[in-house]
Tab-separated table of C-alpha atoms in Angstrom:
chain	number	residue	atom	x	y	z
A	11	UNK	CA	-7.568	-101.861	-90.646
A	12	UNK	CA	-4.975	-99.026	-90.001
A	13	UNK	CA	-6.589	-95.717	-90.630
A	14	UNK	CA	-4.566	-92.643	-92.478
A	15	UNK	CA	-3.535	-89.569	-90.476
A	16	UNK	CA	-0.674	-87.367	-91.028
A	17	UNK	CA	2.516	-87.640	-88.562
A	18	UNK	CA	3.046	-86.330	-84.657
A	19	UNK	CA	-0.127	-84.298	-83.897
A	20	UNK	CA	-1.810	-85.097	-80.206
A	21	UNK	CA	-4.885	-86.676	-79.015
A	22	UNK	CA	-7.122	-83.908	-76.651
A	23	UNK	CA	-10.540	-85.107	-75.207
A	24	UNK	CA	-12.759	-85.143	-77.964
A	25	UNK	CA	-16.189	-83.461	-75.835
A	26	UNK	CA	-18.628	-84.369	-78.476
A	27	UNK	CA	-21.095	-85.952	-75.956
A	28	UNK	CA	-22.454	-82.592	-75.403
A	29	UNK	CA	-24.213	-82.343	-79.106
A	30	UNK	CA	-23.106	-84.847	-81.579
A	31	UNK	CA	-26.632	-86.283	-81.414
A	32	UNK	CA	-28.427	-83.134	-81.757
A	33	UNK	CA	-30.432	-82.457	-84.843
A	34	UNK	CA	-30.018	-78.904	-86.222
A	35	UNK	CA	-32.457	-76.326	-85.301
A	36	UNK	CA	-33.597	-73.457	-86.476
A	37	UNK	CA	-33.117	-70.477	-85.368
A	38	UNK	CA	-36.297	-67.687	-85.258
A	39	UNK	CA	-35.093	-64.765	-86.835
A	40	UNK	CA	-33.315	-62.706	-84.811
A	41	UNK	CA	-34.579	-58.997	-84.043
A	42	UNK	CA	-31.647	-57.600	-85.031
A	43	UNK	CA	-27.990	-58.634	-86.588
A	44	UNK	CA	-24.864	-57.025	-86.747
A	45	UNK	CA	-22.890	-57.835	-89.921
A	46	UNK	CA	-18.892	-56.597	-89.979
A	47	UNK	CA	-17.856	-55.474	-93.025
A	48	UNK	CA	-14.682	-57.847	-93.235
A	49	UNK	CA	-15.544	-61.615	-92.563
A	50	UNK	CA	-12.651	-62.802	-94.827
A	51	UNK	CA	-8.985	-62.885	-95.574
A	52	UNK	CA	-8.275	-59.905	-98.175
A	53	UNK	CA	-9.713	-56.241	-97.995
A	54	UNK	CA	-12.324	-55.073	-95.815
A	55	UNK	CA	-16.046	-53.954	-97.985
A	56	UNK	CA	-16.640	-50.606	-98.162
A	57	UNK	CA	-20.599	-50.264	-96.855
A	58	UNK	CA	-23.021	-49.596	-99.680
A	59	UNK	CA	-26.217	-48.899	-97.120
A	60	UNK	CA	-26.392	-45.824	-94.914
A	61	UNK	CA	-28.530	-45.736	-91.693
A	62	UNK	CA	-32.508	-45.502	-92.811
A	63	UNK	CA	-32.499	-47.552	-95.833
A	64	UNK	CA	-34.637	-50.595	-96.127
A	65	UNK	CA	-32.546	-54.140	-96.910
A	66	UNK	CA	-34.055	-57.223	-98.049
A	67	UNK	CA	-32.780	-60.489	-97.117
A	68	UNK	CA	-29.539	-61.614	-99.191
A	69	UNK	CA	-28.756	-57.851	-100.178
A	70	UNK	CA	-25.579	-57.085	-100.730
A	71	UNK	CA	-24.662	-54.296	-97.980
A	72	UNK	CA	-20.830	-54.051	-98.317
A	73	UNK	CA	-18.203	-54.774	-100.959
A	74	UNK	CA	-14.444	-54.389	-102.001
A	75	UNK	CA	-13.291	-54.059	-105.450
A	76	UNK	CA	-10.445	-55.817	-104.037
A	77	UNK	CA	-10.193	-59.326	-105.821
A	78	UNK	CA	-9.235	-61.245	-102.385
A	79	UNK	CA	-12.755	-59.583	-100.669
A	80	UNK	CA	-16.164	-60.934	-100.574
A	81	UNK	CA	-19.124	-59.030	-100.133
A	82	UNK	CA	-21.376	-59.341	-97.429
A	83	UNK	CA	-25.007	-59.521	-97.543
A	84	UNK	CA	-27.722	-58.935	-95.105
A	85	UNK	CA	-29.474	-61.594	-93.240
A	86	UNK	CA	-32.307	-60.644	-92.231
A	87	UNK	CA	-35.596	-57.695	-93.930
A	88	UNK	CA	-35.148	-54.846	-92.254
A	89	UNK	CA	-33.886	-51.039	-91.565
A	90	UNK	CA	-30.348	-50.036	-91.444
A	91	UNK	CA	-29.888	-48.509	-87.622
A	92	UNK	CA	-26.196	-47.487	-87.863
A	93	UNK	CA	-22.994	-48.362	-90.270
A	94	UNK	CA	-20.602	-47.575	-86.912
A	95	UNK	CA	-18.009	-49.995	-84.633
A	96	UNK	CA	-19.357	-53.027	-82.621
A	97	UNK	CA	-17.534	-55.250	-80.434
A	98	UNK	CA	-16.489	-58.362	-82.467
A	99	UNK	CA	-15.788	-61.790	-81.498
A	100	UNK	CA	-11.783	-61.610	-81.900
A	101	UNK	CA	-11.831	-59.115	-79.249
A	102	UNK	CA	-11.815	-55.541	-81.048
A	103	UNK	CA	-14.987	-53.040	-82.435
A	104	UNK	CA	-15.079	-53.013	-86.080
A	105	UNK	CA	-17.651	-51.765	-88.576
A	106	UNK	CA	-20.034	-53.569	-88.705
A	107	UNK	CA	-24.017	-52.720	-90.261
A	108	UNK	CA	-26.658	-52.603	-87.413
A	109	UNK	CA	-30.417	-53.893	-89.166
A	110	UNK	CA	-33.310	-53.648	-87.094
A	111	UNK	CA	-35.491	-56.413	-88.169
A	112	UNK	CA	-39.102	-55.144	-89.996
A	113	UNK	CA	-41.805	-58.363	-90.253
A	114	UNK	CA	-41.836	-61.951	-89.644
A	115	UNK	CA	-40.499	-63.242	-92.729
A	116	UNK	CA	-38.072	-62.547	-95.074
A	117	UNK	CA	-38.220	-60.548	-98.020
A	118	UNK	CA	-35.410	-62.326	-100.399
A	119	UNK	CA	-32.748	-60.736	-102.655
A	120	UNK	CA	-31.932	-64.010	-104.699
A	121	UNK	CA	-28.635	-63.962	-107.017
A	122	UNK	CA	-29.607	-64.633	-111.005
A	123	UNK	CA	-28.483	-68.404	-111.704
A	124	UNK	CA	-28.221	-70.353	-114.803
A	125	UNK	CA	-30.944	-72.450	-116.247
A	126	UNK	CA	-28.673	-75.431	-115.888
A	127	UNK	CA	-25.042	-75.113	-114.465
A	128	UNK	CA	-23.434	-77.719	-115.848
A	129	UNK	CA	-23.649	-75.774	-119.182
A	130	UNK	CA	-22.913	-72.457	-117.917
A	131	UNK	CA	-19.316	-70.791	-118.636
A	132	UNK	CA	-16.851	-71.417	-115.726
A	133	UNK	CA	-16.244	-67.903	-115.501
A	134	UNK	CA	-19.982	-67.297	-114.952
A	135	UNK	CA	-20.081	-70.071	-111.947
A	136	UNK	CA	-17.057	-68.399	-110.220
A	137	UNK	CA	-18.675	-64.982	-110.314
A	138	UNK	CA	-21.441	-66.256	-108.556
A	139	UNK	CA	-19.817	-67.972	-105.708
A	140	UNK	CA	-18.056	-64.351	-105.398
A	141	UNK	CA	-21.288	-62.893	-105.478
A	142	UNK	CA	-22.551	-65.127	-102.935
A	143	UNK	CA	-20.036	-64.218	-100.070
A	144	UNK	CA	-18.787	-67.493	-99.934
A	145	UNK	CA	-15.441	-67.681	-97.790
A	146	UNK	CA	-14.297	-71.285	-96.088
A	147	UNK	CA	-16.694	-71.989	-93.033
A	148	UNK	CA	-13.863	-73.978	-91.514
A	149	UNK	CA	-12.241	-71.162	-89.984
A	150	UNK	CA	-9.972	-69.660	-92.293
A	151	UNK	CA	-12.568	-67.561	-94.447
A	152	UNK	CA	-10.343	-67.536	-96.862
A	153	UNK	CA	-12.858	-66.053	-100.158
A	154	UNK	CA	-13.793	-69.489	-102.022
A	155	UNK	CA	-13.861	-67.784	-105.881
A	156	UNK	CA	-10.256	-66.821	-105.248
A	157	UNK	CA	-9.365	-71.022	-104.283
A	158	UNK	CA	-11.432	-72.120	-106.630
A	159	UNK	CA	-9.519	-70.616	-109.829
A	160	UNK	CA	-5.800	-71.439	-109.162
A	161	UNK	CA	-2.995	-69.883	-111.372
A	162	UNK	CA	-2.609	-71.295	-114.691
A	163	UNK	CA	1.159	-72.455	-113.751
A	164	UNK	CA	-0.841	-74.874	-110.846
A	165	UNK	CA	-1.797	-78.106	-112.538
A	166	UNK	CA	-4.563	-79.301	-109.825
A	167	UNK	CA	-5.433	-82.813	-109.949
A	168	UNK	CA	-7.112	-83.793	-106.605
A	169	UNK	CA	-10.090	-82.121	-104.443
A	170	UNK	CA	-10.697	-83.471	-100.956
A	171	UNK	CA	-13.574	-82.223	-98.779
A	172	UNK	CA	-12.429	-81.823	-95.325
A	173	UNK	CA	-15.237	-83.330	-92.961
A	174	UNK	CA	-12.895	-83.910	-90.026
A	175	UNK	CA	-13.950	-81.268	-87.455
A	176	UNK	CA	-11.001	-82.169	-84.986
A	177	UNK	CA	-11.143	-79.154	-82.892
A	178	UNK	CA	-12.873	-81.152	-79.203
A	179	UNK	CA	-16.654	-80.008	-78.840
A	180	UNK	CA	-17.518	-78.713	-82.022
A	181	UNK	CA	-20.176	-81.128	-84.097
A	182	UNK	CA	-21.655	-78.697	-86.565
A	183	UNK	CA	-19.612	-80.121	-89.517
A	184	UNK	CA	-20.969	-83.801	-88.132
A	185	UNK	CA	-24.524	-82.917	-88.441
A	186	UNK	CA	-24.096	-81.177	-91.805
A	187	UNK	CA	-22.826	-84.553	-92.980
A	188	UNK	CA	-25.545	-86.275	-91.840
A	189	UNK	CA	-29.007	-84.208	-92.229
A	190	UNK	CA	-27.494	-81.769	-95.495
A	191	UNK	CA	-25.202	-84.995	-97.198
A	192	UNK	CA	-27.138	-84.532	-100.724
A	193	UNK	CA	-26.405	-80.288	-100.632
A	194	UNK	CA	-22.898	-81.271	-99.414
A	195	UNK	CA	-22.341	-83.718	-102.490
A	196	UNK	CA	-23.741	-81.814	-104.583
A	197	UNK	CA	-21.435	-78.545	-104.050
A	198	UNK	CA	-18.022	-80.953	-104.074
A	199	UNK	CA	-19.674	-81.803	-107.745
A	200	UNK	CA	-19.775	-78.696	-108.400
A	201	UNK	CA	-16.193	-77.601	-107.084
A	202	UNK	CA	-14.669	-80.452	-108.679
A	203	UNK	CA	-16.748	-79.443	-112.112
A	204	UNK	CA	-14.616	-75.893	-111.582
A	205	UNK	CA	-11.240	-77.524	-110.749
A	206	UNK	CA	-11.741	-79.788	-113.710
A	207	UNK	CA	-10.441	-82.244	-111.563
A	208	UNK	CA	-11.925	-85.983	-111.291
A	209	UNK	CA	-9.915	-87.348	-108.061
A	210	UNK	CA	-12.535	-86.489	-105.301
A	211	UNK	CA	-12.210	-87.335	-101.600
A	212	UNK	CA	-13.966	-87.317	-98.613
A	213	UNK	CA	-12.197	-86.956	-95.323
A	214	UNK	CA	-13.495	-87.868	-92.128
A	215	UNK	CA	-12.052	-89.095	-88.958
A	216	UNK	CA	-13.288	-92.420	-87.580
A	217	UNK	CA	-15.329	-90.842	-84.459
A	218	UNK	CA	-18.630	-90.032	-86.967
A	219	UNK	CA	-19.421	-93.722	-87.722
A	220	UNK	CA	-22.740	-92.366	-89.069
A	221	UNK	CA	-21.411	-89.181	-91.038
A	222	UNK	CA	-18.977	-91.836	-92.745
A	223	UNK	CA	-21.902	-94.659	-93.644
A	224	UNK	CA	-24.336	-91.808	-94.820
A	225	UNK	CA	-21.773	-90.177	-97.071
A	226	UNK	CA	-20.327	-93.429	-98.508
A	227	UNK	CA	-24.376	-94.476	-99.267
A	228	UNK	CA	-25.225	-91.675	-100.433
A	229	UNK	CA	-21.995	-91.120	-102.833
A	230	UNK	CA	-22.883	-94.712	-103.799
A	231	UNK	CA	-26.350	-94.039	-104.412
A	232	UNK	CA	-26.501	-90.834	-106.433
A	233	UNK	CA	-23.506	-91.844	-108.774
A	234	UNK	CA	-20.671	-90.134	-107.785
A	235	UNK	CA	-17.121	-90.984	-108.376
A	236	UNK	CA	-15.726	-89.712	-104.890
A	237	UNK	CA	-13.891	-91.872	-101.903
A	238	UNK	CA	-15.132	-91.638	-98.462
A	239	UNK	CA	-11.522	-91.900	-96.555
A	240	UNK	CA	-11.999	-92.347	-92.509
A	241	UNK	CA	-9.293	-91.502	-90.719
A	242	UNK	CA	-7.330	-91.971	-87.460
A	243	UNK	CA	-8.598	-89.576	-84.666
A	244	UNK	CA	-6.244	-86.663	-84.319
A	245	UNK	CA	-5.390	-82.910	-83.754
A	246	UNK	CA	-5.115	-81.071	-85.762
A	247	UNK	CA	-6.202	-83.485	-88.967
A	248	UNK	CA	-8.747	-80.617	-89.883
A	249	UNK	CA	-5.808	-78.082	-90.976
A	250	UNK	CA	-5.348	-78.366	-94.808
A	251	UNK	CA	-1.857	-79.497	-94.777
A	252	UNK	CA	-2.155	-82.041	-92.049
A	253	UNK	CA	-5.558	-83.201	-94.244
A	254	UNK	CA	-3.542	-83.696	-97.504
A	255	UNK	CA	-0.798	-85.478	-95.660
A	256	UNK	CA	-3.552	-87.877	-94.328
A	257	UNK	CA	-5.229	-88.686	-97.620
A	258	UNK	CA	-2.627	-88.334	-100.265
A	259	UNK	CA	0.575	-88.775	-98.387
A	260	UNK	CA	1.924	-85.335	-99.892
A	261	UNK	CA	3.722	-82.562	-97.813
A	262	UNK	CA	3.153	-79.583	-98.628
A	263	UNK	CA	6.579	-77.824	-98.435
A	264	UNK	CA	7.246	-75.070	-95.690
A	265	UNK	CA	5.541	-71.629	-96.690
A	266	UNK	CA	4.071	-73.281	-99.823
A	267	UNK	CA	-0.032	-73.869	-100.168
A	268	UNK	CA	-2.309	-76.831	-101.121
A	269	UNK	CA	-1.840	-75.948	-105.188
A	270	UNK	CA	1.402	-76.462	-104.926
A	271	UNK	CA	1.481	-79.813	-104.332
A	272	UNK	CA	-2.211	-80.301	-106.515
A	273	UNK	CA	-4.449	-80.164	-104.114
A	274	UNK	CA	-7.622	-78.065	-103.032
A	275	UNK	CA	-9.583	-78.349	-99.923
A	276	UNK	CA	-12.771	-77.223	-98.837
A	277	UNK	CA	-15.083	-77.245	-95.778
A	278	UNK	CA	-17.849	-79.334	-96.121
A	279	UNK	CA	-20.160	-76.083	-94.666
A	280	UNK	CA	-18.310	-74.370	-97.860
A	281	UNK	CA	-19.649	-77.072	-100.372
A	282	UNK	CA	-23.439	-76.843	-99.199
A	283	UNK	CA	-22.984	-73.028	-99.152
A	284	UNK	CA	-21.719	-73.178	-102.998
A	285	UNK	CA	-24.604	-75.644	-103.518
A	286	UNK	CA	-26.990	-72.729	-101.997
A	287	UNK	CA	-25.994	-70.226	-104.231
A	288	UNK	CA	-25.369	-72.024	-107.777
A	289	UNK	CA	-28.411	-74.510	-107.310
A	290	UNK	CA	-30.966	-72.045	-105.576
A	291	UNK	CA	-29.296	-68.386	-105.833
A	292	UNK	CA	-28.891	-68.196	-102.018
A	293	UNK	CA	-26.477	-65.999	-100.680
A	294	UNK	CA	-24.178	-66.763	-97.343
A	295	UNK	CA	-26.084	-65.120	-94.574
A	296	UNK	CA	-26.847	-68.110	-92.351
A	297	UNK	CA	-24.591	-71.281	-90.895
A	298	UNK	CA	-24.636	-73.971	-88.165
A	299	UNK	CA	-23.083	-72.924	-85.306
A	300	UNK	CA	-22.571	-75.638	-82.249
A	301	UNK	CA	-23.597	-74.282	-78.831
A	302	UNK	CA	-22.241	-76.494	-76.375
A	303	UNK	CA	-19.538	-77.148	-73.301
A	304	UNK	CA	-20.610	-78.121	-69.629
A	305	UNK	CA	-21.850	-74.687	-68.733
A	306	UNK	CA	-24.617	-74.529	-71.338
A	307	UNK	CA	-28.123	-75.901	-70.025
A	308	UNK	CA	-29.431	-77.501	-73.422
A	309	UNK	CA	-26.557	-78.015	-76.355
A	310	UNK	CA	-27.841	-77.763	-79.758
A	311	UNK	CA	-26.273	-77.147	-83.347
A	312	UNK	CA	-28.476	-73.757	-84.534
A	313	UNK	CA	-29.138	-72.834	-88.073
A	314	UNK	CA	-28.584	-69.298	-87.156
A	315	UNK	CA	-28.509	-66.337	-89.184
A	316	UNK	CA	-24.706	-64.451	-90.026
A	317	UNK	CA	-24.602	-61.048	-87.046
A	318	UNK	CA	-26.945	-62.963	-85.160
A	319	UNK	CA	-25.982	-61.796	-81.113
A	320	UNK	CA	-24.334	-64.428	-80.034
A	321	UNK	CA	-26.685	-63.754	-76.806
A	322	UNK	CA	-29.739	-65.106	-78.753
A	323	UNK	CA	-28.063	-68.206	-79.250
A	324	UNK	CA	-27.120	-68.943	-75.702
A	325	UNK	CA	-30.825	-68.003	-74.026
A	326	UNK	CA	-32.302	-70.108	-77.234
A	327	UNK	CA	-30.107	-73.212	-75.890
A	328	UNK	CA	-31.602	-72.283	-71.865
A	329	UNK	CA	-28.792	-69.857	-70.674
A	330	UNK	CA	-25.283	-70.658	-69.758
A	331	UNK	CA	-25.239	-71.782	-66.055
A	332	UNK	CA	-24.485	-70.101	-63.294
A	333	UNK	CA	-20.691	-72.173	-62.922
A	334	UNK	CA	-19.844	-71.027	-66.290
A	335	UNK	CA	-16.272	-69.556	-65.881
A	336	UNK	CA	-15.279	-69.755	-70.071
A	337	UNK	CA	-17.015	-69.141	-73.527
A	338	UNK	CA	-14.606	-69.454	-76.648
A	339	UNK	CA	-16.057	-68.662	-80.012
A	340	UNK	CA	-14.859	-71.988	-81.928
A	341	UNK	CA	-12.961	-74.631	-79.935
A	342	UNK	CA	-10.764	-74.905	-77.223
A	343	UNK	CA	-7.480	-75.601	-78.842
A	344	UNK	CA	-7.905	-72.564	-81.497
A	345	UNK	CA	-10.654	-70.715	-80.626
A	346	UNK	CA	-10.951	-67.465	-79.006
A	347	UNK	CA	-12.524	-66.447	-75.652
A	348	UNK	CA	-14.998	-64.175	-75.790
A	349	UNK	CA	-15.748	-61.307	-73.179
A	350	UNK	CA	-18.837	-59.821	-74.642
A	351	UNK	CA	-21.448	-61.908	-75.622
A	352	UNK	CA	-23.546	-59.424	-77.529
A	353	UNK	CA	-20.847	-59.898	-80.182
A	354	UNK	CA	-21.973	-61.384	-83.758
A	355	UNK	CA	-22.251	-64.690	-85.389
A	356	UNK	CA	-19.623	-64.513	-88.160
A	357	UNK	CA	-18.630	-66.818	-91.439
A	358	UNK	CA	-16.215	-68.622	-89.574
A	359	UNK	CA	-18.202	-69.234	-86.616
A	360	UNK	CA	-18.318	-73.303	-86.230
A	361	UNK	CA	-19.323	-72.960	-82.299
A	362	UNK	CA	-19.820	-70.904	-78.975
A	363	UNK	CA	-17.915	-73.282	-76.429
A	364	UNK	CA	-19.281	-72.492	-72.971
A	365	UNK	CA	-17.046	-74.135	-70.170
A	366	UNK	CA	-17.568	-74.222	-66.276
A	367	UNK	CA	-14.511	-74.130	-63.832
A	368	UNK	CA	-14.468	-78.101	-63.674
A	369	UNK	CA	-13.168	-78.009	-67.586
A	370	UNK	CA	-10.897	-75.108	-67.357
A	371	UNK	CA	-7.614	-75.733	-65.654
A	372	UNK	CA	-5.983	-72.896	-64.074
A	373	UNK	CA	-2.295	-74.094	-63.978
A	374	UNK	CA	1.431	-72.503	-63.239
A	375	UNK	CA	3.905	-71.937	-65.681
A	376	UNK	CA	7.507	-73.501	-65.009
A	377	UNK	CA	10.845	-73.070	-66.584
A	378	UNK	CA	11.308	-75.476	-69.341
A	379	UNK	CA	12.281	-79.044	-68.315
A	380	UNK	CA	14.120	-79.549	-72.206
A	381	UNK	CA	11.829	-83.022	-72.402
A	382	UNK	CA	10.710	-82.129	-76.153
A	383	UNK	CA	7.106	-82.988	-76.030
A	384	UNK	CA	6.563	-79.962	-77.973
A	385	UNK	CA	9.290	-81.204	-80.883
A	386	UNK	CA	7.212	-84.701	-80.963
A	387	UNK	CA	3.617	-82.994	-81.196
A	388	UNK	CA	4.101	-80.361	-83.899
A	389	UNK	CA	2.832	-81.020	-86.842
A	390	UNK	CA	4.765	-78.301	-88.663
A	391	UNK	CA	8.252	-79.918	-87.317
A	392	UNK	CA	9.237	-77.043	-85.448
A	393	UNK	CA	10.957	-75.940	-82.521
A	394	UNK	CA	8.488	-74.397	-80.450
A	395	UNK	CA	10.338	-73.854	-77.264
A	396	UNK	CA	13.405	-72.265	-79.383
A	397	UNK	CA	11.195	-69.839	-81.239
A	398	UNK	CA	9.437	-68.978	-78.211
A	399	UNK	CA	12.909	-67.826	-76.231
A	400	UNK	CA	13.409	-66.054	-79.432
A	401	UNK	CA	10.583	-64.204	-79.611
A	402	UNK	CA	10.796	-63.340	-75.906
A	403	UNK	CA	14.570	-62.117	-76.179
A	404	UNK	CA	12.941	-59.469	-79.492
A	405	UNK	CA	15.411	-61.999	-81.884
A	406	UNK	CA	12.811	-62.093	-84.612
A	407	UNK	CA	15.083	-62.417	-87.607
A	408	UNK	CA	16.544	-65.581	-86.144
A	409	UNK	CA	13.223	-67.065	-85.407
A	410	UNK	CA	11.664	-66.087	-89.321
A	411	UNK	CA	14.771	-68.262	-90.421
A	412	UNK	CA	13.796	-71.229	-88.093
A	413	UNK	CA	10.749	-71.158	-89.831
A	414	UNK	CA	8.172	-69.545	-87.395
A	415	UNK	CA	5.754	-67.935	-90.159
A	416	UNK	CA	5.100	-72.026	-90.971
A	417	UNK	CA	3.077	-72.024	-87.644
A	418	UNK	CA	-0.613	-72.824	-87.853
A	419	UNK	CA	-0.974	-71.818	-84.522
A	420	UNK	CA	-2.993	-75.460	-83.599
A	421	UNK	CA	-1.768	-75.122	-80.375
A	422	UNK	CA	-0.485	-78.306	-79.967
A	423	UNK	CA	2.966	-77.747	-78.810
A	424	UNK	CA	1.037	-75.992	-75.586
A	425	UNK	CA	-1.148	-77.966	-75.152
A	426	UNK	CA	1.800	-81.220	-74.742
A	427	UNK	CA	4.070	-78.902	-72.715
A	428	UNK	CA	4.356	-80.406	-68.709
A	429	UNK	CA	5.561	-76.822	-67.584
A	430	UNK	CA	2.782	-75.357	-68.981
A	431	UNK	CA	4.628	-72.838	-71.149
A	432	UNK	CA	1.940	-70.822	-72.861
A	433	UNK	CA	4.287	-71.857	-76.220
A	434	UNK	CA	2.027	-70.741	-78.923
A	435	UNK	CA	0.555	-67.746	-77.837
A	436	UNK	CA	4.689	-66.729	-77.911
A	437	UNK	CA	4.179	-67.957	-81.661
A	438	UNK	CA	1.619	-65.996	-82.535
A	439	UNK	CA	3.535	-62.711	-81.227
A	440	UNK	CA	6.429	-63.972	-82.793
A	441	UNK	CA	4.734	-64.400	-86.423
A	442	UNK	CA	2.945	-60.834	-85.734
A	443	UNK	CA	6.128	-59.001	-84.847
A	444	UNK	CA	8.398	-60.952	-88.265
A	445	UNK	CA	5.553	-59.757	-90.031
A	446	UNK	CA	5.906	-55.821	-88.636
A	447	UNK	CA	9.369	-56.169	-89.425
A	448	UNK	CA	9.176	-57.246	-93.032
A	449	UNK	CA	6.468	-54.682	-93.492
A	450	UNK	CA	9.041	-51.984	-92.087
A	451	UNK	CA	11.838	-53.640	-94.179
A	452	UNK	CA	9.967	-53.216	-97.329
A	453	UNK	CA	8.437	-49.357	-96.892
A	454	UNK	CA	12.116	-48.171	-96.454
């Protein structure tokens, strides 16, 4: 049978060997955690603790009256040491809340939930994912409350949970799927409850044989209406627009978003973190987080706690080795390498990617040879190498009209290229410099 998948896109080594078979573990609480104030698209939290005071688990310790925000909570019982700048895992120091851990167990701060959702006002179930921190796990961290209640104008009519995890290594999602599948199901009922929406599906691609069968039995089993759609291995199937394509055979047009074309996507971490906090009250201060690569001694996916050091994850998986040359926080193809690792576990942290020399390829750049493998592999049917002389040669207007803002910086177009051209790293200073300009263009 012919699986969906979206067109052009590229096939990278997939890597999953290293963990795809390893049950989640949990994580001892950590002695201390360092939790940064902004873990989301939208404005930063102001901090509501001061260095001294006592937080209990689940505590809400910074916020943003900002409606694209969500607040962040503590993760562990403990005693603020310092509201100041830490390094963070994209590579700058931000402010982040320093809590020293105080006993062996946690002292909860649950959020108030209703006897029994289902009846509860939908304005009442959207407060409380808001409450509960809850941003998309996938990567984007985009705050869930604000996806979840669409314009009026944007008639929704189709949810699909996005369990394709196509970024090569990671396996967190896969695991979820298979040891958390009730949670999971039961937060895409409740998502789909708030979209009022009744077309549910399940995307997955066709290398998790046992995600798919334990997500199509257990959809079977407990009632639900939802498809469980496998689908063609590719990169990058996991980004939204590449996802809808797959399942519903809709484009989303250039610069538009999932609503406009009826659709709404969520991580499957996302769903089992909305099933936490309606179902049980639990704020977001923990995820699974794959530690794995060639130059870690024991991969594992952790149940870690959010501003856990990513340090304590590495010597709780043995150490990286001694060849290790690379660690990327996510995956290779849109991750980001990390120089420090006492940096913090964040939302959006899926994996720590630890690489020796034998994976990374050190390789010279050459002029372009014209061949167009880039053209063929972008999903966003671009011209990378065009945009890319454009943004080198400062032309910035011409490249915002062919359409460089549409990038989703997958990486793909680099990743094809037989010169090596590092393509969309020129993307993403292209896209960064249009946006300075516009910002200029509008203050004056």
């Amino acid at each position: 049978m012919k699986l969906r998948t979206f067109k052009k896109g590229i096939h990278p080594g997939e890597y999953k060997e290293f963990s795809h078979d390893k049950k989640i573990e949990q994580m001892p609480l950590p002695e201390q955690v360092y939790i940064p104030l902004q873990q989301h698209i939208g404005a930063p939290c102001e901090p509501l603790v001061k260095k001294g005071d006592t937080v209990k688990t689940g505590q809400v310790i910074g916020r943003s009256s900002a409606y694209v925000s969500a607040p962040v909570h503590a993760s562990i019982t403990g005693i603020v040491k310092a509201v100041d700048k830490f390094p963070h895992p994209l590579g700058m120091r931000v402010e982040m809340v320093h809590i020293e851990r105080t006993g062996d167990e946690d002292d909860w701060e649950l959020l108030s939930i209703p006897e029994n959702w289902e009846k509860a006002p939908r304005v009442e179930l959207i407060k409380l994912i808001n409450e509960a921190g809850i941003v998309g796990m996938g990567g984007a961290a985009f705050p869930t409350h604000v996806k979840l209640n669409p314009p009026a104008d944007k008639k929704i009519d189709s949810f699909i949970l996005n369990g394709v995890e196509c970024e090569p290594y990671l396996t967190s999602d896969h695991r979820l799927m298979v040891e958390y599948t009730d949670q999971i199901l039961a937060g895409m009922n409740i998502i789909m409850s708030l979209l009022k929406v009744e077309n549910g599906y399940i995307g997955i691609e066709n290398n998790k044989p046992d995600a798919i069968e334990m997500m199509s039995k257990r959809v079977k089993d407990l009632g639900y209406s939802f498809q469980v759609v496998p689908l063609e291995v590719k990169y990058p199937q996991g980004a939204e627009k590449m996802l809808i394509e797959s399942v519903l055979h809709r484009k989303v047009p250039a610069g538009g978003l999932p609503m406009d074309v009826g659709v709404v996507v969520n991580n499957v971490a996302t769903a089992k973190a909305v099933a936490d906090a309606v179902l049980e009250g639990k704020p977001l201060v923990e995820r699974v987080t794959t530690v794995t690569g060639d130059g870690i001694v024991h991969p594992k996916n952790l149940l870690t706690r959010i501003g856990a050091p990513f340090n304590d994850l590495v010597e709780f998986c043995g150490g990286v080795k001694d060849e290790t040359t690379m660690v990327f926080m996510g995956g290779p193809m849109m991750g980001q390498a990390q120089y420090d690792l006492s940096v913090p576990v964040i939302k959006a942290a899926g994996g720590i990617v630890c690489n020796t020399s034998k994976m990374i390829t050190m390789v010279e750049h050459f002029p372009c040879i014209r061949c167009g493998a880039c053209v063929d592999a972008c999903p966003m049917y671009l011209l990378p190498t065009k945009l890319a002389k454009l943004t080198e040669h400062k032309k910035y207007e011409e490249a915002e009209k062919l359409g460089i803002q549409n990038c989703i910086e997958c990486g793909s177009c680099a990743f094809s290229c037989p010169a090596h051209i590092p393509l969309v790293q020129w993307l993403r200073v292209g896209k960064m410099r249009v946006s300075e300009l516009k910002r200029k263009q509008k203050a004056s």
